[in-house]
Amino acid sequence: MLKGFRDFMMRGNVVDMAVGVVIGAAFTGVVTGFVSAFLTPLIGVAVGAAGDFKGYAFHIGGVIFPYGQFLNVLIAFVLTAAVLYFFVVLPVTKATARYLPKKPKAPKRPCPECLTEIPEAARRCAACTAHVEPIVLVAQR
């Protein structure tokens, strides 16, 4: 029983996932700290609220609607998304495109039986298993 559990825990994907979750939690703390320490106060300075909208509310029929709390959360969400996009997603996307270029896709053609796209050099369709004659490319002189 313990051997099976040990084998499960030592699988590469379980350990990788655990490391990813821990790194993600730490990264979330860094991004949240950056947004709350620098960006939210800048928004507050711009609108004259000192970065805290917690006290904003309105009353209707004796009921309090604290919309300031929602504004705080909304601003934090938008700023966090912007920080993640501009400082993580965009640079990683550009680096991936630069250092790991995509391989050119093999030319495809439709299967004459089921019209599924198959490689030009295929002899059998993967979808319907129909026998297909490969396209022979003639060299130009």
CSV table of N, CA and C in Angstrom, one decimal:
chain,number,residue,atom,x,y,z
A,1,MET,N,0.8,-1.2,0.0
A,1,MET,CA,0.0,0.0,0.0
A,1,MET,C,0.9,1.3,0.0
A,2,LEU,N,1.9,1.3,0.8
A,2,LEU,CA,2.7,2.5,0.9
A,2,LEU,C,3.6,2.6,-0.3
A,3,LYS,N,4.0,1.5,-0.9
A,3,LYS,CA,4.8,1.5,-2.1
A,3,LYS,C,4.0,2.2,-3.3
A,4,GLY,N,2.7,1.8,-3.4
A,4,GLY,CA,1.9,2.5,-4.4
A,4,GLY,C,1.8,4.0,-4.2
A,5,PHE,N,1.6,4.4,-3.0
A,5,PHE,CA,1.5,5.8,-2.7
A,5,PHE,C,2.9,6.5,-3.0
A,6,ARG,N,4.0,5.8,-2.6
A,6,ARG,CA,5.3,6.4,-2.9
A,6,ARG,C,5.5,6.6,-4.4
A,7,ASP,N,5.1,5.5,-5.2
A,7,ASP,CA,5.3,5.6,-6.6
A,7,ASP,C,4.4,6.7,-7.2
A,8,PHE,N,3.2,6.9,-6.7
A,8,PHE,CA,2.3,8.0,-7.2
A,8,PHE,C,3.0,9.3,-6.9
A,9,MET,N,3.5,9.5,-5.7
A,9,MET,CA,4.1,10.8,-5.3
A,9,MET,C,5.4,11.1,-6.0
A,10,MET,N,6.1,10.1,-6.5
A,10,MET,CA,7.3,10.3,-7.1
A,10,MET,C,7.2,10.4,-8.7
A,11,ARG,N,6.0,10.4,-9.2
A,11,ARG,CA,5.8,10.6,-10.6
A,11,ARG,C,6.2,12.0,-10.9
A,12,GLY,N,6.8,12.2,-12.1
A,12,GLY,CA,7.3,13.5,-12.5
A,12,GLY,C,6.2,14.5,-12.6
A,13,ASN,N,5.0,14.2,-13.1
A,13,ASN,CA,4.0,15.2,-13.2
A,13,ASN,C,3.4,15.7,-11.9
A,14,VAL,N,3.3,14.8,-10.9
A,14,VAL,CA,2.8,15.2,-9.6
A,14,VAL,C,3.8,16.2,-8.9
A,15,VAL,N,5.1,15.9,-9.0
A,15,VAL,CA,6.1,16.8,-8.4
A,15,VAL,C,6.1,18.1,-9.2
A,16,ASP,N,6.1,18.1,-10.5
A,16,ASP,CA,6.1,19.3,-11.3
A,16,ASP,C,4.8,20.1,-11.0
A,17,MET,N,3.7,19.5,-10.8
A,17,MET,CA,2.5,20.3,-10.5
A,17,MET,C,2.6,20.9,-9.2
A,18,ALA,N,3.1,20.2,-8.2
A,18,ALA,CA,3.3,20.8,-6.8
A,18,ALA,C,4.2,22.0,-6.9
A,19,VAL,N,5.3,21.8,-7.6
A,19,VAL,CA,6.2,23.0,-7.7
A,19,VAL,C,5.6,24.1,-8.4
A,20,GLY,N,4.8,23.9,-9.4
A,20,GLY,CA,4.1,24.9,-10.1
A,20,GLY,C,3.1,25.7,-9.2
A,21,VAL,N,2.4,24.9,-8.4
A,21,VAL,CA,1.4,25.5,-7.5
A,21,VAL,C,2.1,26.4,-6.5
A,22,VAL,N,3.2,26.0,-5.9
A,22,VAL,CA,4.0,26.7,-4.9
A,22,VAL,C,4.6,28.0,-5.6
A,23,ILE,N,5.2,27.9,-6.7
A,23,ILE,CA,5.7,29.0,-7.4
A,23,ILE,C,4.6,30.0,-7.8
A,24,GLY,N,3.5,29.5,-8.2
A,24,GLY,CA,2.3,30.3,-8.6
A,24,GLY,C,1.8,31.1,-7.4
A,25,ALA,N,1.8,30.5,-6.2
A,25,ALA,CA,1.3,31.2,-5.0
A,25,ALA,C,2.3,32.3,-4.6
A,26,ALA,N,3.6,32.0,-4.7
A,26,ALA,CA,4.6,33.0,-4.4
A,26,ALA,C,4.5,34.1,-5.4
A,27,PHE,N,4.4,33.8,-6.7
A,27,PHE,CA,4.3,34.8,-7.7
A,27,PHE,C,3.0,35.7,-7.5
A,28,THR,N,1.9,35.1,-7.1
A,28,THR,CA,0.7,35.8,-6.8
A,28,THR,C,1.0,36.9,-5.7
A,29,GLY,N,1.7,36.5,-4.7
A,29,GLY,CA,2.0,37.4,-3.6
A,29,GLY,C,2.9,38.6,-4.1
A,30,VAL,N,3.8,38.3,-5.0
A,30,VAL,CA,4.7,39.4,-5.5
A,30,VAL,C,3.8,40.3,-6.4
A,31,VAL,N,3.0,39.8,-7.2
A,31,VAL,CA,2.2,40.7,-8.1
A,31,VAL,C,1.2,41.5,-7.2
A,32,THR,N,0.5,40.8,-6.3
A,32,THR,CA,-0.4,41.5,-5.4
A,32,THR,C,0.3,42.6,-4.6
A,33,GLY,N,1.5,42.3,-4.1
A,33,GLY,CA,2.2,43.3,-3.4
A,33,GLY,C,2.6,44.5,-4.2
A,34,PHE,N,3.0,44.3,-5.4
A,34,PHE,CA,3.4,45.3,-6.4
A,34,PHE,C,2.2,46.2,-6.7
A,35,VAL,N,1.1,45.6,-7.0
A,35,VAL,CA,-0.1,46.3,-7.3
A,35,VAL,C,-0.6,47.2,-6.1
A,36,SER,N,-0.7,46.5,-4.9
A,36,SER,CA,-1.2,47.3,-3.7
A,36,SER,C,-0.2,48.3,-3.2
A,37,ALA,N,1.1,48.1,-3.4
A,37,ALA,CA,2.1,49.0,-2.9
A,37,ALA,C,2.4,50.2,-3.8
A,38,PHE,N,2.3,50.0,-5.1
A,38,PHE,CA,2.7,51.0,-6.1
A,38,PHE,C,1.5,51.5,-7.0
A,39,LEU,N,0.8,50.6,-7.6
A,39,LEU,CA,-0.2,51.0,-8.6
A,39,LEU,C,-1.5,51.5,-8.0
A,40,THR,N,-2.0,50.9,-7.0
A,40,THR,CA,-3.2,51.3,-6.4
A,40,THR,C,-3.1,52.7,-5.8
A,41,PRO,N,-2.0,53.0,-5.1
A,41,PRO,CA,-1.8,54.4,-4.5
A,41,PRO,C,-1.7,55.4,-5.7
A,42,LEU,N,-1.1,55.1,-6.8
A,42,LEU,CA,-1.1,56.0,-7.9
A,42,LEU,C,-2.5,56.3,-8.4
A,43,ILE,N,-3.3,55.3,-8.5
A,43,ILE,CA,-4.7,55.6,-8.9
A,43,ILE,C,-5.4,56.5,-7.9
A,44,GLY,N,-5.1,56.2,-6.6
A,44,GLY,CA,-5.7,57.1,-5.6
A,44,GLY,C,-5.3,58.5,-5.7
A,45,VAL,N,-4.0,58.7,-6.0
A,45,VAL,CA,-3.5,60.1,-6.1
A,45,VAL,C,-4.1,60.8,-7.3
A,46,ALA,N,-4.3,60.0,-8.4
A,46,ALA,CA,-5.0,60.6,-9.6
A,46,ALA,C,-6.4,61.0,-9.3
A,47,VAL,N,-7.1,60.3,-8.5
A,47,VAL,CA,-8.5,60.6,-8.3
A,47,VAL,C,-8.8,61.2,-6.9
A,48,GLY,N,-7.7,61.4,-6.1
A,48,GLY,CA,-7.8,62.1,-4.8
A,48,GLY,C,-8.4,61.3,-3.7
A,49,ALA,N,-8.2,60.0,-3.8
A,49,ALA,CA,-8.8,59.1,-2.8
A,49,ALA,C,-7.7,58.4,-1.9
A,50,ALA,N,-6.5,58.8,-2.1
A,50,ALA,CA,-5.4,58.2,-1.3
A,50,ALA,C,-5.3,56.7,-1.5
A,51,GLY,N,-5.8,56.2,-2.6
A,51,GLY,CA,-5.7,54.8,-2.9
A,51,GLY,C,-6.6,53.8,-2.2
A,52,ASP,N,-7.5,54.4,-1.4
A,52,ASP,CA,-8.5,53.5,-0.7
A,52,ASP,C,-9.9,54.0,-0.9
A,53,PHE,N,-10.7,53.2,-1.5
A,53,PHE,CA,-12.1,53.6,-1.7
A,53,PHE,C,-13.0,52.9,-0.7
A,54,LYS,N,-12.5,52.3,0.3
A,54,LYS,CA,-13.2,51.5,1.3
A,54,LYS,C,-14.4,52.3,1.9
A,55,GLY,N,-14.2,53.5,2.1
A,55,GLY,CA,-15.3,54.3,2.8
A,55,GLY,C,-16.4,54.8,1.9
A,56,TYR,N,-16.3,54.5,0.6
A,56,TYR,CA,-17.3,55.0,-0.4
A,56,TYR,C,-18.6,54.1,-0.2
A,57,ALA,N,-19.7,54.7,0.0
A,57,ALA,CA,-21.0,53.9,0.1
A,57,ALA,C,-22.1,54.8,-0.1
A,58,PHE,N,-23.3,54.2,-0.4
A,58,PHE,CA,-24.5,55.0,-0.4
A,58,PHE,C,-25.6,54.3,0.3
A,59,HIS,N,-26.6,55.0,0.7
A,59,HIS,CA,-27.7,54.5,1.5
A,59,HIS,C,-29.0,54.6,0.8
A,60,ILE,N,-29.8,53.5,0.8
A,60,ILE,CA,-31.1,53.5,0.3
A,60,ILE,C,-32.0,52.7,1.2
A,61,GLY,N,-33.0,53.4,1.8
A,61,GLY,CA,-33.9,52.8,2.7
A,61,GLY,C,-33.3,52.2,3.9
A,62,GLY,N,-32.3,52.8,4.4
A,62,GLY,CA,-31.6,52.3,5.6
A,62,GLY,C,-30.6,51.1,5.3
A,63,VAL,N,-30.4,50.8,4.0
A,63,VAL,CA,-29.5,49.8,3.7
A,63,VAL,C,-28.2,50.4,3.1
A,64,ILE,N,-27.1,49.9,3.6
A,64,ILE,CA,-25.8,50.5,3.1
A,64,ILE,C,-25.3,49.6,1.9
A,65,PHE,N,-24.9,50.3,0.9
A,65,PHE,CA,-24.3,49.7,-0.3
A,65,PHE,C,-22.8,50.2,-0.4
A,66,PRO,N,-21.9,49.3,0.2
A,66,PRO,CA,-20.5,49.8,0.2
A,66,PRO,C,-19.8,49.5,-1.2
A,67,TYR,N,-20.1,50.4,-2.2
A,67,TYR,CA,-19.5,50.2,-3.5
A,67,TYR,C,-18.0,50.4,-3.5
A,68,GLY,N,-17.5,51.1,-2.5
A,68,GLY,CA,-16.0,51.4,-2.4
A,68,GLY,C,-15.2,50.1,-2.3
A,69,GLN,N,-15.7,49.1,-1.6
A,69,GLN,CA,-15.0,47.8,-1.5
A,69,GLN,C,-14.9,47.1,-2.9
A,70,PHE,N,-16.0,47.2,-3.6
A,70,PHE,CA,-16.0,46.7,-5.0
A,70,PHE,C,-15.1,47.4,-5.9
A,71,LEU,N,-15.0,48.7,-5.7
A,71,LEU,CA,-14.0,49.5,-6.5
A,71,LEU,C,-12.6,49.1,-6.2
A,72,ASN,N,-12.3,48.9,-4.9
A,72,ASN,CA,-10.9,48.4,-4.6
A,72,ASN,C,-10.6,47.1,-5.2
A,73,VAL,N,-11.5,46.2,-5.2
A,73,VAL,CA,-11.3,44.8,-5.7
A,73,VAL,C,-11.2,44.9,-7.2
A,74,LEU,N,-12.0,45.7,-7.9
A,74,LEU,CA,-12.0,45.9,-9.3
A,74,LEU,C,-10.7,46.5,-9.8
A,75,ILE,N,-10.3,47.5,-9.1
A,75,ILE,CA,-9.0,48.2,-9.5
A,75,ILE,C,-7.9,47.3,-9.3
A,76,ALA,N,-7.8,46.5,-8.2
A,76,ALA,CA,-6.8,45.6,-8.0
A,76,ALA,C,-6.7,44.5,-9.1
A,77,PHE,N,-7.9,44.0,-9.5
A,77,PHE,CA,-8.0,43.0,-10.5
A,77,PHE,C,-7.5,43.5,-11.8
A,78,VAL,N,-7.9,44.7,-12.2
A,78,VAL,CA,-7.5,45.2,-13.5
A,78,VAL,C,-6.0,45.5,-13.5
A,79,LEU,N,-5.5,46.1,-12.5
A,79,LEU,CA,-4.1,46.3,-12.4
A,79,LEU,C,-3.3,45.1,-12.3
A,80,THR,N,-3.7,44.1,-11.6
A,80,THR,CA,-3.0,42.8,-11.6
A,80,THR,C,-3.0,42.1,-13.0
A,81,ALA,N,-4.1,42.2,-13.6
A,81,ALA,CA,-4.2,41.6,-15.0
A,81,ALA,C,-3.2,42.4,-15.9
A,82,ALA,N,-3.2,43.7,-15.8
A,82,ALA,CA,-2.3,44.5,-16.7
A,82,ALA,C,-0.8,44.2,-16.4
A,83,VAL,N,-0.5,44.1,-15.1
A,83,VAL,CA,0.9,43.7,-14.7
A,83,VAL,C,1.3,42.4,-15.3
A,84,LEU,N,0.4,41.4,-15.1
A,84,LEU,CA,0.7,40.0,-15.6
A,84,LEU,C,0.9,40.1,-17.1
A,85,TYR,N,0.0,40.8,-17.8
A,85,TYR,CA,0.1,40.8,-19.3
A,85,TYR,C,1.3,41.4,-19.7
A,86,PHE,N,1.6,42.7,-19.3
A,86,PHE,CA,2.7,43.5,-19.8
A,86,PHE,C,4.1,43.0,-19.3
A,87,PHE,N,4.1,42.4,-18.1
A,87,PHE,CA,5.4,42.0,-17.5
A,87,PHE,C,5.7,40.6,-17.6
A,88,VAL,N,4.7,39.7,-17.9
A,88,VAL,CA,4.9,38.3,-17.9
A,88,VAL,C,4.5,37.7,-19.3
A,89,VAL,N,3.2,37.8,-19.6
A,89,VAL,CA,2.7,37.2,-20.8
A,89,VAL,C,3.4,37.7,-22.1
A,90,LEU,N,3.4,39.1,-22.3
A,90,LEU,CA,4.0,39.7,-23.5
A,90,LEU,C,5.5,39.3,-23.6
A,91,PRO,N,6.3,39.5,-22.6
A,91,PRO,CA,7.7,39.1,-22.8
A,91,PRO,C,7.9,37.6,-23.0
A,92,VAL,N,7.2,36.8,-22.4
A,92,VAL,CA,7.4,35.3,-22.6
A,92,VAL,C,6.9,35.0,-24.0
A,93,THR,N,5.8,35.6,-24.5
A,93,THR,CA,5.4,35.3,-25.8
A,93,THR,C,6.4,35.7,-26.9
A,94,LYS,N,7.0,36.9,-26.7
A,94,LYS,CA,8.0,37.4,-27.6
A,94,LYS,C,9.3,36.5,-27.5
A,95,ALA,N,9.7,36.1,-26.3
A,95,ALA,CA,10.9,35.3,-26.2
A,95,ALA,C,10.6,33.9,-26.8
A,96,THR,N,9.4,33.4,-26.6
A,96,THR,CA,9.1,32.1,-27.2
A,96,THR,C,9.1,32.2,-28.8
A,97,ALA,N,8.5,33.2,-29.3
A,97,ALA,CA,8.5,33.4,-30.8
A,97,ALA,C,9.9,33.6,-31.3
A,98,ARG,N,10.8,34.2,-30.5
A,98,ARG,CA,12.2,34.5,-31.0
A,98,ARG,C,13.1,33.2,-30.9
A,99,TYR,N,13.0,32.6,-29.8
A,99,TYR,CA,13.9,31.5,-29.5
A,99,TYR,C,13.4,30.1,-29.8
A,100,LEU,N,12.1,29.9,-29.9
A,100,LEU,CA,11.5,28.7,-30.3
A,100,LEU,C,10.5,28.9,-31.4
A,101,PRO,N,11.0,29.1,-32.6
A,101,PRO,CA,10.2,29.3,-33.8
A,101,PRO,C,9.3,28.1,-34.1
A,102,LYS,N,8.1,28.3,-34.6
A,102,LYS,CA,7.2,27.2,-35.0
A,102,LYS,C,7.8,26.5,-36.2
A,103,LYS,N,7.6,25.2,-36.2
A,103,LYS,CA,8.0,24.4,-37.3
A,103,LYS,C,6.9,24.6,-38.4
A,104,PRO,N,7.4,24.7,-39.7
A,104,PRO,CA,6.3,24.8,-40.7
A,104,PRO,C,5.4,23.6,-40.8
A,105,LYS,N,4.2,23.8,-41.0
A,105,LYS,CA,3.2,22.7,-41.1
A,105,LYS,C,3.3,22.0,-42.4
A,106,ALA,N,3.2,20.7,-42.3
A,106,ALA,CA,3.2,19.9,-43.5
A,106,ALA,C,2.0,20.2,-44.4
A,107,PRO,N,2.1,20.3,-45.7
A,107,PRO,CA,1.0,20.6,-46.5
A,107,PRO,C,-0.1,19.5,-46.4
A,108,LYS,N,-1.3,20.0,-46.5
A,108,LYS,CA,-2.4,19.0,-46.3
A,108,LYS,C,-3.4,19.1,-47.5
A,109,ARG,N,-4.2,18.0,-47.5
A,109,ARG,CA,-5.2,17.9,-48.6
A,109,ARG,C,-6.4,17.2,-48.0
A,110,PRO,N,-7.6,17.4,-48.6
A,110,PRO,CA,-8.8,16.7,-48.0
A,110,PRO,C,-8.8,15.2,-48.4
A,111,CYS,N,-9.3,14.4,-47.6
A,111,CYS,CA,-9.5,13.0,-47.8
A,111,CYS,C,-10.7,12.9,-48.8
A,112,PRO,N,-10.5,12.1,-49.9
A,112,PRO,CA,-11.6,12.0,-50.9
A,112,PRO,C,-12.9,11.4,-50.3
A,113,GLU,N,-12.8,10.6,-49.2
A,113,GLU,CA,-13.9,9.9,-48.7
A,113,GLU,C,-14.7,10.8,-47.6
A,114,CYS,N,-13.9,11.3,-46.6
A,114,CYS,CA,-14.6,12.0,-45.5
A,114,CYS,C,-14.3,13.5,-45.5
A,115,LEU,N,-13.4,14.0,-46.3
A,115,LEU,CA,-13.0,15.4,-46.5
A,115,LEU,C,-12.3,15.9,-45.2
A,116,THR,N,-11.7,15.0,-44.4
A,116,THR,CA,-10.9,15.4,-43.3
A,116,THR,C,-9.5,15.8,-43.9
A,117,GLU,N,-8.9,16.8,-43.3
A,117,GLU,CA,-7.6,17.3,-43.8
A,117,GLU,C,-6.5,16.2,-43.4
A,118,ILE,N,-5.8,15.8,-44.4
A,118,ILE,CA,-4.7,14.8,-44.1
A,118,ILE,C,-3.4,15.3,-44.8
A,119,PRO,N,-2.3,14.8,-44.3
A,119,PRO,CA,-1.0,15.2,-45.0
A,119,PRO,C,-1.0,14.8,-46.4
A,120,GLU,N,-0.3,15.5,-47.3
A,120,GLU,CA,-0.2,15.2,-48.7
A,120,GLU,C,0.4,13.9,-48.9
A,121,ALA,N,1.4,13.5,-48.1
A,121,ALA,CA,2.1,12.2,-48.3
A,121,ALA,C,1.4,11.0,-47.7
A,122,ALA,N,0.2,11.2,-47.1
A,122,ALA,CA,-0.5,10.1,-46.4
A,122,ALA,C,-1.0,9.1,-47.4
A,123,ARG,N,-1.0,7.8,-47.0
A,123,ARG,CA,-1.5,6.7,-47.8
A,123,ARG,C,-2.8,6.2,-47.3
A,124,ARG,N,-3.2,6.6,-46.0
A,124,ARG,CA,-4.4,6.2,-45.4
A,124,ARG,C,-4.9,7.4,-44.6
A,125,CYS,N,-6.2,7.6,-44.6
A,125,CYS,CA,-6.9,8.6,-43.8
A,125,CYS,C,-6.9,8.2,-42.3
A,126,ALA,N,-6.5,9.0,-41.4
A,126,ALA,CA,-6.6,8.7,-40.0
A,126,ALA,C,-8.0,8.7,-39.4
A,127,ALA,N,-8.9,9.4,-40.1
A,127,ALA,CA,-10.3,9.5,-39.6
A,127,ALA,C,-11.2,8.4,-40.0
A,128,CYS,N,-11.1,8.1,-41.4
A,128,CYS,CA,-12.0,7.0,-41.9
A,128,CYS,C,-11.3,5.8,-42.4
A,129,THR,N,-10.0,5.8,-42.3
A,129,THR,CA,-9.1,4.7,-42.7
A,129,THR,C,-9.2,4.3,-44.2
A,130,ALA,N,-9.7,5.2,-45.0
A,130,ALA,CA,-9.8,5.0,-46.4
A,130,ALA,C,-8.4,5.0,-47.0
A,131,HIS,N,-8.1,4.1,-48.0
A,131,HIS,CA,-6.9,4.1,-48.7
A,131,HIS,C,-6.8,5.3,-49.6
A,132,VAL,N,-5.7,6.1,-49.6
A,132,VAL,CA,-5.6,7.3,-50.4
A,132,VAL,C,-4.3,7.2,-51.1
A,133,GLU,N,-4.3,7.6,-52.4
A,133,GLU,CA,-3.0,7.6,-53.1
A,133,GLU,C,-2.3,8.9,-52.8
A,134,PRO,N,-1.0,8.8,-52.4
A,134,PRO,CA,-0.2,9.9,-52.1
A,134,PRO,C,0.0,10.8,-53.3
A,135,ILE,N,0.1,12.1,-53.1
A,135,ILE,CA,0.4,13.0,-54.1
A,135,ILE,C,1.9,13.0,-54.5
A,136,VAL,N,2.2,12.8,-55.7
A,136,VAL,CA,3.6,12.7,-56.1
A,136,VAL,C,4.0,14.0,-56.7
A,137,LEU,N,5.0,14.7,-56.1
A,137,LEU,CA,5.4,16.0,-56.6
A,137,LEU,C,6.5,15.8,-57.6
A,138,VAL,N,6.3,16.4,-58.8
A,138,VAL,CA,7.2,16.3,-59.9
A,138,VAL,C,8.2,17.4,-59.8
A,139,ALA,N,9.5,17.0,-59.9
A,139,ALA,CA,10.5,18.1,-59.8
A,139,ALA,C,10.5,18.9,-61.0
A,140,GLN,N,10.6,20.2,-60.8
A,140,GLN,CA,10.7,21.1,-61.9
A,140,GLN,C,12.1,21.2,-62.5
A,141,ARG,N,12.2,21.4,-63.8
A,141,ARG,CA,13.5,21.4,-64.5
A,141,ARG,C,13.8,22.8,-64.8
